[in-house]
mmCIF file of C-alpha atoms in Angstrom:
data_model
loop_
_atom_site.group_PDB
_atom_site.id
_atom_site.type_symbol
_atom_site.label_atom_id
_atom_site.label_comp_id
_atom_site.label_asym_id
_atom_site.label_seq_id
_atom_site.Cartn_x
_atom_site.Cartn_y
_atom_site.Cartn_z
ATOM 1 C CA MET A 1 163.399 10.096 108.363
ATOM 2 C CA LEU A 2 159.547 10.176 108.277
ATOM 3 C CA THR A 3 157.846 7.550 106.262
ATOM 4 C CA ASN A 4 154.224 6.839 105.462
ATOM 5 C CA CYS A 5 153.153 9.867 107.447
ATOM 6 C CA ALA A 6 150.255 10.785 105.053
ATOM 7 C CA ASN A 7 148.779 7.294 105.414
ATOM 8 C CA HIS A 8 147.934 8.146 108.920
ATOM 9 C CA LEU A 9 146.246 11.468 108.387
ATOM 10 C CA HIS A 10 142.785 9.672 108.079
ATOM 11 C CA HIS A 11 142.860 8.859 111.750
ATOM 12 C CA PHE A 12 141.771 12.264 112.784
ATOM 13 C CA THR A 13 138.163 12.807 114.207
ATOM 14 C CA GLU A 14 135.568 15.056 112.736
ATOM 15 C CA GLN A 15 136.180 17.489 115.502
ATOM 16 C CA THR A 16 139.771 18.128 114.421
ATOM 17 C CA PRO A 17 140.241 21.345 112.460
ATOM 18 C CA HIS A 18 141.138 20.533 108.826
ATOM 19 C CA LEU A 19 142.127 22.153 105.674
ATOM 20 C CA SER A 20 141.253 21.120 102.093
ATOM 21 C CA VAL A 21 144.341 21.070 99.938
ATOM 22 C CA THR A 22 143.443 21.047 96.183
ATOM 23 C CA ARG A 23 146.817 21.799 94.547
ATOM 24 C CA ILE A 24 150.526 21.926 95.415
ATOM 25 C CA GLU A 25 152.995 23.387 92.974
ATOM 26 C CA LEU A 26 156.726 23.361 93.095
ATOM 27 C CA PHE A 27 158.780 25.922 91.144
ATOM 28 C CA VAL A 28 162.600 25.520 90.872
ATOM 29 C CA ILE A 29 164.070 28.981 90.043
ATOM 30 C CA PRO A 30 167.769 29.809 89.424
ATOM 31 C CA ALA A 31 169.052 32.149 92.115
ATOM 32 C CA LEU A 32 169.257 35.786 90.769
ATOM 33 C CA ALA A 33 171.962 37.179 92.971
ATOM 34 C CA VAL A 34 175.321 37.144 91.407
ATOM 35 C CA ASP A 35 176.993 35.532 94.496
ATOM 36 C CA SER A 36 174.331 32.933 95.027
ATOM 37 C CA ALA A 37 174.971 29.694 93.019
ATOM 38 C CA GLY A 38 171.903 27.593 93.436
ATOM 39 C CA HIS A 39 168.197 27.570 93.090
ATOM 40 C CA ARG A 40 165.135 28.773 94.948
ATOM 41 C CA ILE A 41 162.619 25.995 95.495
ATOM 42 C CA CYS A 42 159.172 27.403 95.848
ATOM 43 C CA LEU A 43 155.956 25.703 97.003
ATOM 44 C CA ARG A 44 152.577 27.191 96.316
ATOM 45 C CA LEU A 45 149.649 25.607 98.045
ATOM 46 C CA THR A 46 145.964 26.101 96.911
ATOM 47 C CA SER A 47 143.589 25.252 99.741
ATOM 48 C CA SER A 48 140.133 25.999 101.030
ATOM 49 C CA LEU A 49 141.487 29.118 102.838
ATOM 50 C CA GLY A 50 143.477 30.365 99.747
ATOM 51 C CA PHE A 51 147.073 30.339 98.813
ATOM 52 C CA GLY A 52 150.014 29.362 101.042
ATOM 53 C CA TRP A 53 153.608 29.986 100.188
ATOM 54 C CA SER A 54 156.989 28.720 101.148
ATOM 55 C CA GLU A 55 160.519 28.557 99.741
ATOM 56 C CA LEU A 56 164.139 27.293 100.566
ATOM 57 C CA PHE A 57 167.390 27.956 98.930
ATOM 58 C CA ALA A 58 169.341 25.057 97.582
ATOM 59 C CA SER A 59 173.042 25.687 96.775
ATOM 60 C CA ASP A 60 174.707 23.972 93.894
ATOM 61 C CA THR A 61 177.037 22.221 96.375
ATOM 62 C CA GLU A 62 174.107 20.427 97.984
ATOM 63 C CA GLU A 63 172.530 17.220 96.887
ATOM 64 C CA ALA A 64 170.101 17.720 94.013
ATOM 65 C CA VAL A 65 166.490 17.840 94.970
ATOM 66 C CA ASP A 66 164.703 14.756 93.649
ATOM 67 C CA LEU A 67 161.438 16.269 92.428
ATOM 68 C CA ASP A 68 159.852 12.919 91.601
ATOM 69 C CA ARG A 69 160.382 11.888 95.186
ATOM 70 C CA TRP A 70 159.017 15.140 96.508
ATOM 71 C CA SER A 71 155.985 14.819 94.225
ATOM 72 C CA ASP A 72 155.201 11.405 95.408
ATOM 73 C CA LEU A 73 155.479 12.626 99.081
ATOM 74 C CA LEU A 74 153.515 15.720 98.637
ATOM 75 C CA GLN A 75 150.678 14.251 96.371
ATOM 76 C CA SER A 76 149.648 12.399 99.568
ATOM 77 C CA PHE A 77 148.617 15.654 101.064
ATOM 78 C CA ILE A 78 146.104 16.571 98.370
ATOM 79 C CA GLY A 79 142.655 16.372 100.030
ATOM 80 C CA ARG A 80 141.631 17.035 103.610
ATOM 81 C CA ILE A 81 144.474 17.336 106.320
ATOM 82 C CA PRO A 82 144.240 17.835 109.969
ATOM 83 C CA LEU A 83 145.634 21.032 111.582
ATOM 84 C CA PRO A 84 148.180 21.690 112.564
ATOM 85 C CA PRO A 85 149.689 19.413 109.848
ATOM 86 C CA LEU A 86 152.280 16.869 110.843
ATOM 87 C CA SER A 87 152.354 17.953 114.536
ATOM 88 C CA GLN A 88 152.523 14.546 115.781
ATOM 89 C CA TYR A 89 155.485 13.468 113.659
ATOM 90 C CA GLN A 90 159.241 14.180 114.009
ATOM 91 C CA TYR A 91 161.229 14.582 110.888
ATOM 92 C CA ASP A 92 164.732 15.865 109.933
ATOM 93 C CA LYS A 93 164.540 19.149 108.229
ATOM 94 C CA THR A 94 167.821 18.693 106.618
ATOM 95 C CA GLU A 95 167.059 15.441 104.891
ATOM 96 C CA GLN A 96 165.255 15.373 101.388
ATOM 97 C CA ASP A 97 161.933 14.207 102.745
ATOM 98 C CA GLY A 98 162.090 16.537 105.737
ATOM 99 C CA ARG A 99 162.901 19.573 103.559
ATOM 100 C CA ALA A 100 159.786 18.853 101.402
ATOM 101 C CA LEU A 101 157.595 18.395 104.476
ATOM 102 C CA ASP A 102 158.947 21.561 106.079
ATOM 103 C CA LEU A 103 158.109 23.392 102.817
ATOM 104 C CA PHE A 104 154.549 22.016 102.986
ATOM 105 C CA VAL A 105 153.969 22.826 106.589
ATOM 106 C CA THR A 106 155.223 26.289 106.233
ATOM 107 C CA ALA A 107 152.851 26.825 103.206
ATOM 108 C CA VAL A 108 149.960 25.635 105.304
ATOM 109 C CA ASN A 109 150.887 27.965 108.087
ATOM 110 C CA HIS A 110 151.103 30.854 105.526
ATOM 111 C CA ALA A 111 147.627 29.910 104.152
ATOM 112 C CA LEU A 112 146.213 30.034 107.687
ATOM 113 C CA ALA A 113 147.836 33.383 108.494
ATOM 114 C CA LYS A 114 146.789 34.953 105.146
ATOM 115 C CA SER A 115 143.194 33.733 105.549
ATOM 116 C CA ALA A 116 142.975 35.602 108.969
ATOM 117 C CA GLU A 117 144.134 38.881 107.389
ATOM 118 C CA SER A 118 142.101 39.145 104.272
ATOM 119 C CA PRO A 119 140.018 37.365 101.732
ATOM 120 C CA PRO A 120 141.758 35.117 99.173
ATOM 121 C CA TYR A 121 143.004 36.942 95.933
ATOM 122 C CA SER A 122 143.821 35.788 92.409
ATOM 123 C CA ILE A 123 147.558 35.398 91.756
ATOM 124 C CA ASP A 124 147.422 34.084 88.019
ATOM 125 C CA HIS A 125 149.928 36.740 86.910
ATOM 126 C CA GLU A 126 152.395 35.639 89.780
ATOM 127 C CA GLU A 127 152.001 31.950 88.482
ATOM 128 C CA SER A 128 152.800 32.984 84.967
ATOM 129 C CA VAL A 129 155.962 34.851 86.017
ATOM 130 C CA LEU A 130 157.124 31.860 88.190
ATOM 131 C CA ARG A 131 156.602 29.436 85.415
ATOM 132 C CA GLN A 132 158.505 31.502 82.985
ATOM 133 C CA ARG A 133 161.460 31.694 85.329
ATOM 134 C CA SER A 134 161.322 28.100 86.467
ATOM 135 C CA VAL A 135 163.700 25.553 85.174
ATOM 136 C CA SER A 136 161.559 22.866 86.733
ATOM 137 C CA TYR A 137 157.833 22.906 87.633
ATOM 138 C CA VAL A 138 155.541 20.340 89.194
ATOM 139 C CA SER A 139 151.800 20.676 89.572
ATOM 140 C CA LEU A 140 150.047 18.156 91.921
ATOM 141 C CA ASP A 141 146.238 18.189 92.086
#
């Protein structure tokens, strides 16, 4: 398990590429497929390069996601972070903290890829739809 990784992020130099993260949102949405018992957990990142997105599926047979714990962990990434994020850390992607960190890293990579393709766009409508479908919602900024 990875602990206190965000506390070490301030040790990068000014030459290290960075990203400014201004908001992290988590949406927990019931699975829509008839044969899928569980939830989609979606993470949307707002950054200096635009939006990043990631998601995972949590079946009803898995341990419940602790959104309070994930919020505490992810809150530490609001601000300036080095790129690539968490490259110097090993974490288990199957554990609770590892799953949250993997969602975050995937969203950062998505923001980087999207910024190379096109200018940022507004997705206020998408946020509204996600909030309406969510059974749980967390916004960190």
